[in-house]
PDB file of C-alpha atoms and ligand atoms in Angstrom:
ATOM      1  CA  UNK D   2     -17.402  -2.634  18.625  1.00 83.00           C
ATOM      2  CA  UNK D   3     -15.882  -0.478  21.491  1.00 91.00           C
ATOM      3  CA  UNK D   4     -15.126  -3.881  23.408  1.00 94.00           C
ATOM      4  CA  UNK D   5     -13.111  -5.034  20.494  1.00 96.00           C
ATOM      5  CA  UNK D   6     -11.414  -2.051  19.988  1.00 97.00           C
ATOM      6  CA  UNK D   7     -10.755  -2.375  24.003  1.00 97.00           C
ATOM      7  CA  UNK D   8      -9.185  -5.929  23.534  1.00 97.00           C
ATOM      8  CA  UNK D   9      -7.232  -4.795  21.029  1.00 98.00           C
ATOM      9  CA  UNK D  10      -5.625  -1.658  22.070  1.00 97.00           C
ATOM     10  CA  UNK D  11      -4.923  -3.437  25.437  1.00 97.00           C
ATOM     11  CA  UNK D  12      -3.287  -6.538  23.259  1.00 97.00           C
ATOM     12  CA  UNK D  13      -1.210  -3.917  21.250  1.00 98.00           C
ATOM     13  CA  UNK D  14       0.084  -2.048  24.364  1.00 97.00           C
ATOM     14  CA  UNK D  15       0.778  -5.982  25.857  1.00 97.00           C
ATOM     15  CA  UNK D  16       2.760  -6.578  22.293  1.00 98.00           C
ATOM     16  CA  UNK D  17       6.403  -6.293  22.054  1.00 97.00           C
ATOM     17  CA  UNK D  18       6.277  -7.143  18.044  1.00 98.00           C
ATOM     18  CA  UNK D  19       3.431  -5.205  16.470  1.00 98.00           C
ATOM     19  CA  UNK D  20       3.283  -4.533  12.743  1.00 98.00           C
ATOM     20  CA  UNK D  21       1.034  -3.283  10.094  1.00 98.00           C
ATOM     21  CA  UNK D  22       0.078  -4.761   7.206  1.00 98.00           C
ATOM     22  CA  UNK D  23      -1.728  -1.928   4.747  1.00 98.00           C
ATOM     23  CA  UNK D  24      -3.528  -1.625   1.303  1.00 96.00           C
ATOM     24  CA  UNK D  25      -5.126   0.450  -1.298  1.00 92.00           C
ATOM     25  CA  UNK D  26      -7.916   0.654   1.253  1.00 94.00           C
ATOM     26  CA  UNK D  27      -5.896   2.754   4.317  1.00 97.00           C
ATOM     27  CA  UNK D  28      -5.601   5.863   1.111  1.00 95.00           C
ATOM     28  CA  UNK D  29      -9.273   5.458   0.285  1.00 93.00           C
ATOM     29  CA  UNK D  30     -10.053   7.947   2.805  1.00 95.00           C
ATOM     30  CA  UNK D  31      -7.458  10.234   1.379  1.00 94.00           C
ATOM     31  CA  UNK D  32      -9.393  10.058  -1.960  1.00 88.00           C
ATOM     32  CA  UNK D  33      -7.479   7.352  -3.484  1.00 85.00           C
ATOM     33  CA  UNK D  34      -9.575   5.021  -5.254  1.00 79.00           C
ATOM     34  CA  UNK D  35      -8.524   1.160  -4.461  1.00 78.00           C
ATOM     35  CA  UNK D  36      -8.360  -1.609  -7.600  1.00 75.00           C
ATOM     36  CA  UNK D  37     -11.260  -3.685  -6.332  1.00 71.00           C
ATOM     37  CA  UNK D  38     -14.447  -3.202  -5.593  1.00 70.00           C
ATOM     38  CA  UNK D  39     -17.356  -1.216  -6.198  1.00 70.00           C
ATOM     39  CA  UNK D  40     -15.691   2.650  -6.869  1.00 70.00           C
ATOM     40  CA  UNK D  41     -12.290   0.333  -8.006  1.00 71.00           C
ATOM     41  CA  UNK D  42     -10.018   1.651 -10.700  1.00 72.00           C
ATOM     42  CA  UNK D  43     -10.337  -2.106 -12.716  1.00 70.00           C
ATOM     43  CA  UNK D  44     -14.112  -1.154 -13.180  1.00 73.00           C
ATOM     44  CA  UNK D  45     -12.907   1.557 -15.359  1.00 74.00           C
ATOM     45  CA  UNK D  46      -9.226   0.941 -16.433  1.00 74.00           C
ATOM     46  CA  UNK D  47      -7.509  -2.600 -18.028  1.00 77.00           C
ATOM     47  CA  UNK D  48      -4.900  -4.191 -15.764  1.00 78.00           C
ATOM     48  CA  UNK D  49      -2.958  -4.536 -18.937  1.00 81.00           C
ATOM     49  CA  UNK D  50      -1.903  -0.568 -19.031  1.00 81.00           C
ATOM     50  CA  UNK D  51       0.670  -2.365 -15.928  1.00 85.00           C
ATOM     51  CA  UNK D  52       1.619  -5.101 -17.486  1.00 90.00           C
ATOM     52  CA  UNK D  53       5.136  -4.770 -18.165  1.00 91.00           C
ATOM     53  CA  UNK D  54       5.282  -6.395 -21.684  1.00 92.00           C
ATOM     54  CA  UNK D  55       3.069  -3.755 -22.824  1.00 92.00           C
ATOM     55  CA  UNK D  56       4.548  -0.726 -21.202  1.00 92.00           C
ATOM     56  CA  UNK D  57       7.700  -1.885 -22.778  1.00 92.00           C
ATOM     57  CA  UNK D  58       5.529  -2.004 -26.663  1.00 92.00           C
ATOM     58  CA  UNK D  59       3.388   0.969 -25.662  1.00 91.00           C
ATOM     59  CA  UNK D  60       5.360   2.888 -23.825  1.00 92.00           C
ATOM     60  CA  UNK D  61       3.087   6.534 -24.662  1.00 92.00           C
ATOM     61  CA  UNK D  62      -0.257   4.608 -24.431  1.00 89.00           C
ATOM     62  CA  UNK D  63       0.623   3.023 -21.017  1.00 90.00           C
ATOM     63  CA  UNK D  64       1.618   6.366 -19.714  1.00 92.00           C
ATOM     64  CA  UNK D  65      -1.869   7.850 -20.494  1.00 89.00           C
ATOM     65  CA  UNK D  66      -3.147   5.678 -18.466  1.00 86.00           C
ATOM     66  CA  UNK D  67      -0.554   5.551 -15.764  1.00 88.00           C
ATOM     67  CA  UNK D  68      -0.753   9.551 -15.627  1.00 89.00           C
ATOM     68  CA  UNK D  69      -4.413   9.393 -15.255  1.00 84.00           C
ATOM     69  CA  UNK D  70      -4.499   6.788 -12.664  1.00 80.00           C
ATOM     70  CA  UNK D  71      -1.634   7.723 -10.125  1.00 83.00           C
ATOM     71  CA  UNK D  72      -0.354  10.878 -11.130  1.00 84.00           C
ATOM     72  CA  UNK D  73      -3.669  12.924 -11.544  1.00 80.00           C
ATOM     73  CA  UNK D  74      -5.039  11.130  -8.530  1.00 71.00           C
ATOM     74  CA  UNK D  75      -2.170  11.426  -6.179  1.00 72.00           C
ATOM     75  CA  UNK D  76      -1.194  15.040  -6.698  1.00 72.00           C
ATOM     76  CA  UNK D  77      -3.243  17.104  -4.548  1.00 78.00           C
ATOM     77  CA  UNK D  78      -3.629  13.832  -1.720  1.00 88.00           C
ATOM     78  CA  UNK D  79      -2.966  14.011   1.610  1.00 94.00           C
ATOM     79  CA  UNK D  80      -2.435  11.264   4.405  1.00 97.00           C
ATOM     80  CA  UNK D  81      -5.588  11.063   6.252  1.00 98.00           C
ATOM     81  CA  UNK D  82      -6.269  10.080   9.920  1.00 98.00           C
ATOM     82  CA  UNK D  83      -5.232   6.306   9.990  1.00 98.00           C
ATOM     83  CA  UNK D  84      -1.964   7.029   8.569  1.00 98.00           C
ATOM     84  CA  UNK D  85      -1.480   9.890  11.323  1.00 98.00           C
ATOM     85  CA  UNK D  86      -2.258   6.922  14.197  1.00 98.00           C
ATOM     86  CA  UNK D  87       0.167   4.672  12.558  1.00 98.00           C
ATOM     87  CA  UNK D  88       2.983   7.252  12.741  1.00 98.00           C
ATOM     88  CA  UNK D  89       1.995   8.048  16.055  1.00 98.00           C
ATOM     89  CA  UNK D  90       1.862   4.312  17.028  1.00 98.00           C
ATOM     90  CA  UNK D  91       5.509   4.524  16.119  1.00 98.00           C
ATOM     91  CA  UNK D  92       6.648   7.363  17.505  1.00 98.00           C
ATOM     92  CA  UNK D  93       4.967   6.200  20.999  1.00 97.00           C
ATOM     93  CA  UNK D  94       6.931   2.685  20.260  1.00 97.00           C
ATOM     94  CA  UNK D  95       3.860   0.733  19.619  1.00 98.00           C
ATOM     95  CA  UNK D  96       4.527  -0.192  16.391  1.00 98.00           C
ATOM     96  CA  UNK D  97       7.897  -1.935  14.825  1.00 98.00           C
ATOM     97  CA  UNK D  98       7.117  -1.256  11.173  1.00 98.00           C
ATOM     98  CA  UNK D  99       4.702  -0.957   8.680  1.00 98.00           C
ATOM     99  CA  UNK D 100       4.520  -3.053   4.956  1.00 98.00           C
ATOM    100  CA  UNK D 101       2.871  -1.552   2.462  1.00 98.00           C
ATOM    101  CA  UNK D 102       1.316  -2.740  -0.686  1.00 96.00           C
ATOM    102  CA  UNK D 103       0.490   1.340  -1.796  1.00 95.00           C
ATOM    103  CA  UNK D 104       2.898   3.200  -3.727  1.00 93.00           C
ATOM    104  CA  UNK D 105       1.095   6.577  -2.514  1.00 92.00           C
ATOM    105  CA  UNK D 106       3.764   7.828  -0.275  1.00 93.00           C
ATOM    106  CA  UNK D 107       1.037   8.683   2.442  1.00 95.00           C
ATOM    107  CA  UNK D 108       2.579   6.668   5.245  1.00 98.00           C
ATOM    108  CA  UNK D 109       5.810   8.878   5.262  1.00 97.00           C
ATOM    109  CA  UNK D 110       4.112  11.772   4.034  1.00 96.00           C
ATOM    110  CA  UNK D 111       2.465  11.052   7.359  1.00 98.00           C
ATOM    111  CA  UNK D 112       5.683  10.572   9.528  1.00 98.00           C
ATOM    112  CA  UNK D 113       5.660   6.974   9.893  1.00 98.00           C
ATOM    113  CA  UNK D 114       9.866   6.060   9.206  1.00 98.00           C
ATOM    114  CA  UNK D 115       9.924   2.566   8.885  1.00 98.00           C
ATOM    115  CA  UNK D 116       7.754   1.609   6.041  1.00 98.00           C
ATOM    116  CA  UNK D 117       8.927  -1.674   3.963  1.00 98.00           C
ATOM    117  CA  UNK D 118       7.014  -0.850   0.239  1.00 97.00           C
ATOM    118  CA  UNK D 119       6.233  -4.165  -0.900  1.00 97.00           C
ATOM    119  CA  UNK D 120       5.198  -2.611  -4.229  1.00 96.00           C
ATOM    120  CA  UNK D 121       7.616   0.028  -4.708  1.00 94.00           C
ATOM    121  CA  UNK D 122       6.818   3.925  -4.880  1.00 92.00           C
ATOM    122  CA  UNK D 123       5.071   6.055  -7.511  1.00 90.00           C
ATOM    123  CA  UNK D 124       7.069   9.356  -6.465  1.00 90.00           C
ATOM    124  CA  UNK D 125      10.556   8.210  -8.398  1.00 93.00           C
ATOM    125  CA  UNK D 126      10.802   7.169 -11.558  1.00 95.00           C
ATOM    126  CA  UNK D 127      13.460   4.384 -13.109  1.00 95.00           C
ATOM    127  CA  UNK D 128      14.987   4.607 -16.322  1.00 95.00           C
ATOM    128  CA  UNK D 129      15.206   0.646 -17.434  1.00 91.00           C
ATOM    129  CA  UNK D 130      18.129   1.353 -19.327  1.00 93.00           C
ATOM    130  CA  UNK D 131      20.910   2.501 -17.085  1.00 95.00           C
ATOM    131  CA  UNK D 132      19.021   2.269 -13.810  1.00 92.00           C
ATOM    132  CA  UNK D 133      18.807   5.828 -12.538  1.00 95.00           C
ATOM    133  CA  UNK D 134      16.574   7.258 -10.870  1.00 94.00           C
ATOM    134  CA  UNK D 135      14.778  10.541 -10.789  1.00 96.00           C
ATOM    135  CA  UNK D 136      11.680  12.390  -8.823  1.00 93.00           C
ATOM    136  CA  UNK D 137       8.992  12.608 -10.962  1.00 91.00           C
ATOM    137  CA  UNK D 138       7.948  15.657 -10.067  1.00 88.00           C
ATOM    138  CA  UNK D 139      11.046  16.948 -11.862  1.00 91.00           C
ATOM    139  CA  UNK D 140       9.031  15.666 -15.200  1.00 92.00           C
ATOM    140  CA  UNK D 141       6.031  17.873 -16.815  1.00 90.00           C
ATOM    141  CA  UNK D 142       3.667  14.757 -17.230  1.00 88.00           C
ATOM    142  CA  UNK D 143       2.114  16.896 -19.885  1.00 89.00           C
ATOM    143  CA  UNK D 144       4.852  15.400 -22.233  1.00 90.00           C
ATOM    144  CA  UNK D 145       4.532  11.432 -22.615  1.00 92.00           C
ATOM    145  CA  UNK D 146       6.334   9.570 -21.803  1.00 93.00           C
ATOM    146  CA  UNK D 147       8.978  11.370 -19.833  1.00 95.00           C
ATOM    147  CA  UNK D 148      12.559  10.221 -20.917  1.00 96.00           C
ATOM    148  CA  UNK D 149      15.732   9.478 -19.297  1.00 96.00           C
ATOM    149  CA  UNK D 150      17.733  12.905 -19.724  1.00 95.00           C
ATOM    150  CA  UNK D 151      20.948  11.095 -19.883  1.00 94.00           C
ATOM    151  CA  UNK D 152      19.975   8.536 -22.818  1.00 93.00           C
ATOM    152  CA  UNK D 153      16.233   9.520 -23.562  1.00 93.00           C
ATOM    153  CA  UNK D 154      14.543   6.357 -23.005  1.00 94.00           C
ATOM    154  CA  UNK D 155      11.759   6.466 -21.686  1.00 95.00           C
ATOM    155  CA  UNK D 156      10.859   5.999 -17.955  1.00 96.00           C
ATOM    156  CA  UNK D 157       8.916   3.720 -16.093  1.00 95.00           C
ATOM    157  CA  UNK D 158       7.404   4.434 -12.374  1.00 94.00           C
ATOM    158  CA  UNK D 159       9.246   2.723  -9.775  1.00 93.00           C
ATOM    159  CA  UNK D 160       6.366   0.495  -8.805  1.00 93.00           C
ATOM    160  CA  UNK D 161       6.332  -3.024 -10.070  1.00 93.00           C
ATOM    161  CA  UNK D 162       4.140  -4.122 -12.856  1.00 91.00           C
ATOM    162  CA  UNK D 163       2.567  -7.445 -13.705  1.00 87.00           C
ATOM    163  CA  UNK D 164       5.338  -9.468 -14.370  1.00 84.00           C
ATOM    164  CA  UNK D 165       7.944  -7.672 -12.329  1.00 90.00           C
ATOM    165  CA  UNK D 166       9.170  -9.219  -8.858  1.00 92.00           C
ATOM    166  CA  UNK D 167       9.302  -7.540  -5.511  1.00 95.00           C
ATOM    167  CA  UNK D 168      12.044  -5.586  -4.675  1.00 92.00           C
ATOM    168  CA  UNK D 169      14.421  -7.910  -2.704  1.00 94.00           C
ATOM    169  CA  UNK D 170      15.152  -5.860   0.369  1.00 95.00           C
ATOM    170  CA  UNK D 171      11.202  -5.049   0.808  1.00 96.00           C
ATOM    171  CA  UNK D 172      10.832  -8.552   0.001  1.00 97.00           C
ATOM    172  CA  UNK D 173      12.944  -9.495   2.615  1.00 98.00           C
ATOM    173  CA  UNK D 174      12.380  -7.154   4.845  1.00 98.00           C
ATOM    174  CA  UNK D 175       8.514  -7.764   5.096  1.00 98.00           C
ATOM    175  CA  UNK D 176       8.835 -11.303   5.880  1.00 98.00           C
ATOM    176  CA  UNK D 177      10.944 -11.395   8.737  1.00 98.00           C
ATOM    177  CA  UNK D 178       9.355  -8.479  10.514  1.00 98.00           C
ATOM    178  CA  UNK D 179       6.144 -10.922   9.728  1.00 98.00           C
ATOM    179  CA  UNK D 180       7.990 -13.656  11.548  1.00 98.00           C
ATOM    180  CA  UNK D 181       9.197 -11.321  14.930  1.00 98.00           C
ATOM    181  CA  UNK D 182       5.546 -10.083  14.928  1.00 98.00           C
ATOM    182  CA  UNK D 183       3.054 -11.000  17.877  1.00 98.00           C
ATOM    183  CA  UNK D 184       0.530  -8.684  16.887  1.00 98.00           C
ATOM    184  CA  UNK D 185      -0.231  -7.803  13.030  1.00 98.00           C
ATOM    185  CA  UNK D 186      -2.559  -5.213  12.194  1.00 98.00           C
ATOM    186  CA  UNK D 187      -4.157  -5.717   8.633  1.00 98.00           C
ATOM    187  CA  UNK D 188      -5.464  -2.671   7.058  1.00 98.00           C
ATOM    188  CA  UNK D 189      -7.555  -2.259   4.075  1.00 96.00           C
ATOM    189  CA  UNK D 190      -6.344  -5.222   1.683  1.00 95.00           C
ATOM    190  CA  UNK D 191      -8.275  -8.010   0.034  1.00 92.00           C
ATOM    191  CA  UNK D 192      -5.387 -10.387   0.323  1.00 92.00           C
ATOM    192  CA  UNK D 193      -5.944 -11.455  -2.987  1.00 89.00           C
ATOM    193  CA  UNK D 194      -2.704 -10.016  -4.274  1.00 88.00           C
ATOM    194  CA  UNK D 195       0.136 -12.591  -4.217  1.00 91.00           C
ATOM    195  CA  UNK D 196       2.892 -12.515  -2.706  1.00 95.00           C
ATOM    196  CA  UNK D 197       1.991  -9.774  -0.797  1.00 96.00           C
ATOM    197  CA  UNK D 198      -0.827 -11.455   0.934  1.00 96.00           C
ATOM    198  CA  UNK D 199       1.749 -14.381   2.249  1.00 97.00           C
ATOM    199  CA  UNK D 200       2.918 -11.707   4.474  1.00 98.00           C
ATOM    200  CA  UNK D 201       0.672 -11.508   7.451  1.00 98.00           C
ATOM    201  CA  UNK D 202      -0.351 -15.305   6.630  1.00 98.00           C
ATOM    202  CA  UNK D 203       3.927 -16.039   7.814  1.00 98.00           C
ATOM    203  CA  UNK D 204       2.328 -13.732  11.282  1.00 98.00           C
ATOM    204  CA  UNK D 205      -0.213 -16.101  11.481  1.00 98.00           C
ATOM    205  CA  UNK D 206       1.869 -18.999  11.238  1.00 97.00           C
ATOM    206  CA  UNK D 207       4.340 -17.854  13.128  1.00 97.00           C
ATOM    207  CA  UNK D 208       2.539 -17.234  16.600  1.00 96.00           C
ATOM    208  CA  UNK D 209       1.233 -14.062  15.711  1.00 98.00           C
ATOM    209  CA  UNK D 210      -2.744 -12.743  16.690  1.00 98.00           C
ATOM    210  CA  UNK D 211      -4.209 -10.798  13.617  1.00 98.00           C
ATOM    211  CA  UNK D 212      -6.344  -7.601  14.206  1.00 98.00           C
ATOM    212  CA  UNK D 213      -7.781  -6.981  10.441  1.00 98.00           C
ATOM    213  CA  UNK D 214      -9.921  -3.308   9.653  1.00 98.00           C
ATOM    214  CA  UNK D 215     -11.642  -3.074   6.926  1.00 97.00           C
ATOM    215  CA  UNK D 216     -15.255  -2.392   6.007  1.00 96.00           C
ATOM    216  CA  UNK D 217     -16.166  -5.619   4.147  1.00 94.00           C
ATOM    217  CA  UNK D 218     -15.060  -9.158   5.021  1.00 96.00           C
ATOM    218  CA  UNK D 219     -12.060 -10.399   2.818  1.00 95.00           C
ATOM    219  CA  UNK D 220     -10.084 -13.480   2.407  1.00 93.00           C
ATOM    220  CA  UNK D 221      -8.212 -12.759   5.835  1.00 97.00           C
ATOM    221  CA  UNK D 222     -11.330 -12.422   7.512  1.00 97.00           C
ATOM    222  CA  UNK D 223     -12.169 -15.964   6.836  1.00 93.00           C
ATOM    223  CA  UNK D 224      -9.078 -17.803   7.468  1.00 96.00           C
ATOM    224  CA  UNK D 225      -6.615 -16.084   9.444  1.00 97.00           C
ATOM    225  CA  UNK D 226      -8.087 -13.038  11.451  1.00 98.00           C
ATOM    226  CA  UNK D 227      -8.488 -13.363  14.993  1.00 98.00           C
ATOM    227  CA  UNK D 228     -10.270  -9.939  15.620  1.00 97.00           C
ATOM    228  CA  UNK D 229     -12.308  -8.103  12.456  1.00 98.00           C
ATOM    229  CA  UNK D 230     -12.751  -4.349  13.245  1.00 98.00           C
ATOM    230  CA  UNK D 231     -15.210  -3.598  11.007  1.00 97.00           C
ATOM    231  CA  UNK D 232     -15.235  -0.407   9.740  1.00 97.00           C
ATOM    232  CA  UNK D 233     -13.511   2.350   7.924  1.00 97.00           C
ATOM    233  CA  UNK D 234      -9.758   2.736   8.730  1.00 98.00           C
ATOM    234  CA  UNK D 235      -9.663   6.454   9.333  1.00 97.00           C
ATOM    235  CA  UNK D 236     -12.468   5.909  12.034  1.00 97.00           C
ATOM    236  CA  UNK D 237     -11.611   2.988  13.551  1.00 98.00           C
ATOM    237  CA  UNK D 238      -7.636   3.755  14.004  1.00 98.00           C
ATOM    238  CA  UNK D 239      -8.906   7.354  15.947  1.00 98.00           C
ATOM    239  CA  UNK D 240     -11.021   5.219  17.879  1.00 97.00           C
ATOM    240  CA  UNK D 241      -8.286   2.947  18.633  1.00 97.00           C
ATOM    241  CA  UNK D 242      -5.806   6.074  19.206  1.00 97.00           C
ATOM    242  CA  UNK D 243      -7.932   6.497  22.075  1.00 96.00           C
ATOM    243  CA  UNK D 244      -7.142   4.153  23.889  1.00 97.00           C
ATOM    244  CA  UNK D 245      -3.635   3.686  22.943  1.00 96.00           C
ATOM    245  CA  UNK D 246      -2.500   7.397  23.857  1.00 94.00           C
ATOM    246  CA  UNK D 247      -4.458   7.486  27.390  1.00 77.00           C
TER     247      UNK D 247
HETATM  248  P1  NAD Q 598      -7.679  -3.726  -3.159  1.00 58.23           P
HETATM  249  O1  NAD Q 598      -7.928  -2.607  -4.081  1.00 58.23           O
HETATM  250  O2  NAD Q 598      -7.635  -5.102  -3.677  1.00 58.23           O
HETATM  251  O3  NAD Q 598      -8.727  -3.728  -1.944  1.00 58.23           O
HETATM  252  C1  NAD Q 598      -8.972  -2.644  -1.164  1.00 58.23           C
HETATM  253  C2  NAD Q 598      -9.543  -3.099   0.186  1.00 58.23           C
HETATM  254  O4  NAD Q 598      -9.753  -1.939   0.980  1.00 58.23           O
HETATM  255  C3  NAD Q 598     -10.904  -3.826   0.098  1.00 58.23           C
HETATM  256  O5  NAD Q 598     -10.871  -4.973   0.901  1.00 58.23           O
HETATM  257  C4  NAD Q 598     -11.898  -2.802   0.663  1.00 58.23           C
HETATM  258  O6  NAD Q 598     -12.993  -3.401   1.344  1.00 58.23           O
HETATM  259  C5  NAD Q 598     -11.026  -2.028   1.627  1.00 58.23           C
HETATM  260  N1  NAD Q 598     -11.462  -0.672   1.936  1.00 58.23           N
HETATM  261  C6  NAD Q 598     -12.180   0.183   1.170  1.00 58.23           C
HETATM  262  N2  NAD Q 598     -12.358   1.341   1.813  1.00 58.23           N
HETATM  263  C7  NAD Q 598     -11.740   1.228   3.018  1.00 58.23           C
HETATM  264  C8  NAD Q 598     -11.570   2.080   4.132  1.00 58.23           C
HETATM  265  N3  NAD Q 598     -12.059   3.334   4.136  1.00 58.23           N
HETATM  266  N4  NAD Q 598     -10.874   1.634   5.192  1.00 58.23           N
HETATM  267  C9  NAD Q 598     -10.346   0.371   5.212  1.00 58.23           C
HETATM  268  N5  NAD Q 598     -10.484  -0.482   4.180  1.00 58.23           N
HETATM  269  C10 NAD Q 598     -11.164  -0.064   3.095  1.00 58.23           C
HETATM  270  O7  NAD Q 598      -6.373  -3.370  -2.436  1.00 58.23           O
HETATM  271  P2  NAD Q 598      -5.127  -4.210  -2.177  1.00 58.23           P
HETATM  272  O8  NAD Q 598      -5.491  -5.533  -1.594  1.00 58.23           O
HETATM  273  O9  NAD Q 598      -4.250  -3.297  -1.460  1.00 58.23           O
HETATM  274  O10 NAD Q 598      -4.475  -4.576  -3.605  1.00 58.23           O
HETATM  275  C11 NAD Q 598      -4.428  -3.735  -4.686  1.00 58.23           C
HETATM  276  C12 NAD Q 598      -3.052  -3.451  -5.170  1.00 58.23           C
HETATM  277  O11 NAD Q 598      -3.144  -2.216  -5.809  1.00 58.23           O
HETATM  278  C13 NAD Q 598      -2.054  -3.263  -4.087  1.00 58.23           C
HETATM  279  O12 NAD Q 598      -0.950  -3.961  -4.472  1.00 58.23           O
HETATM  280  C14 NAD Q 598      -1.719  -1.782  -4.083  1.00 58.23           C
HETATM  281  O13 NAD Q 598      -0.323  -1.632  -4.242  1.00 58.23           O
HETATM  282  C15 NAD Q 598      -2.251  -1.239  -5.339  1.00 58.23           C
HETATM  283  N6  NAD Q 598      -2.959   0.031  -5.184  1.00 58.23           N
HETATM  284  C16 NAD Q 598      -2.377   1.024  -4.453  1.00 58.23           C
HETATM  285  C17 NAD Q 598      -3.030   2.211  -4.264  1.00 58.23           C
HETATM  286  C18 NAD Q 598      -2.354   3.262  -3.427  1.00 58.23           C
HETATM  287  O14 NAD Q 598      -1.114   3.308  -3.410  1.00 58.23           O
HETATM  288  N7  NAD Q 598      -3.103   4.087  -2.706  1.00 58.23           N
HETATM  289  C19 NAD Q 598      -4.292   2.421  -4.830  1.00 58.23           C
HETATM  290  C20 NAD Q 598      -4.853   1.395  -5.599  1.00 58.23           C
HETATM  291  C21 NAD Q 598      -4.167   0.204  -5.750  1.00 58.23           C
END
């Protein structure tokens, strides 16, 4: 493993494009559960609490479960060692941008500044009615669902649901830092969520050499990665640091 890690940080520091791809996976050591998987939130919840058809007929029922999941989760997290070596990556110029499929918050929370969210952000809410937006920690979740204080409909998270599409600038965004990249770090995603996963498969195609981390093999793993660090992303990223910061 430390050769790989080697190769790598010595390819990175060789880079003049390097980006990171993360997922649900880069927050599990922050105490976020991911969707998938053995400790996954799907095990225990229905998808269909974010579908948006039903959030739009259920609006109270969907926020019971949408408080649960991401609100009583994310309070008290904090960004954990991989997200500090990302922002520090940046800061030392090493890395262009990062694209997110979380809506945690962690990688700015963390100091990272150019983060394209793929999936939106679970910090602001959206009223669907007139289109403004508000922190939801202005909002005592205790009372569901919060409402819009200018025309009391209720509000939605400003992630996207099934059925919702990707917010164009992150949309955009994401795929043409995909096609400058020459390095592209994957970080804790299955790659079975689409379109997200198209992202570092336009690196692939487009010259670039993919560096995945992640404990498990994944869809990546078999058909695009070049170099599978194997392991958790908190400990392999401080490993990694190591050799970056010399
Ligand atoms: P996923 O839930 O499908 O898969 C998580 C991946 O992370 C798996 O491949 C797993 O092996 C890996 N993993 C687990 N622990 C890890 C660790 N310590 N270090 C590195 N990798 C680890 O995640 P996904 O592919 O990102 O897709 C799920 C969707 O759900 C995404 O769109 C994401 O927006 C959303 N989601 C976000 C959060 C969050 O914001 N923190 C949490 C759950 C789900």
């Amino acid at each position: 493993m430390e050769k790989q890690i080697i190769e790598t940080a010595k390819l990175i520091k060789k880079s003049s494009f390097t980006i990171a791809f993360t997922g649900a996976g880069i927050s599990v050591e922050s105490g976020i559960p991911p969707f998938r998987g053995e400790h996954g939130l799907w095990n225990k919840y229905n998808p269909e609490v974010l579908d948006m058809n039903y959030f739009l007929e259920n609006p109270e029922k969907s926020w019971q479960f949408i408080r649960e999941i991401f609100y009583d989760f994310f309070v008290d997290t904090k960004p954990n060692p991989a997200h500090f070596v990302l922002a520090e990556m940046e800061a030392t110029g090493l890395l262009k941008s990062i694209i997110t499929q979380n809506i945690d918050n962690l990688h700015q929370e963390a100091g990272s500044k150019t983060v394209h969210e793929f999936h939106g952000n679970s910090k602001t809410l959206i009223c669907l009615k007139c289109g403004k937006q508000y922190s939801a920690s202005k909002f005592d979740l205790k009372n569901i669902p919060p409402r819009c204080p200018d025309d009391g409909e209720p509000l939605k998270p400003d992630f996207i649901f099934f059925g919702e599409g990707i917010p164009e600038d992150a949309y955009k965004n994401s795929f043409a830092e995909a096609e400058k990249a020459d390095v592209c770090i994957i970080i804790g995603s299955t790659g079975e969520i689409m379109p997200a996963s198209y992202v570092p498969q336009t690196a692939k195609q487009t010259g670039s050499v993919i560096i995945e981390i992640n404990p498990e093999e994944t869809n990546y793993t078999r058909q695009i990665t070049d170099i599978h660090l194997k392991g958790k992303a908190g400990e392999i990223l401080v490993e990694l640091g190591k050799y970056l910061f010399e």
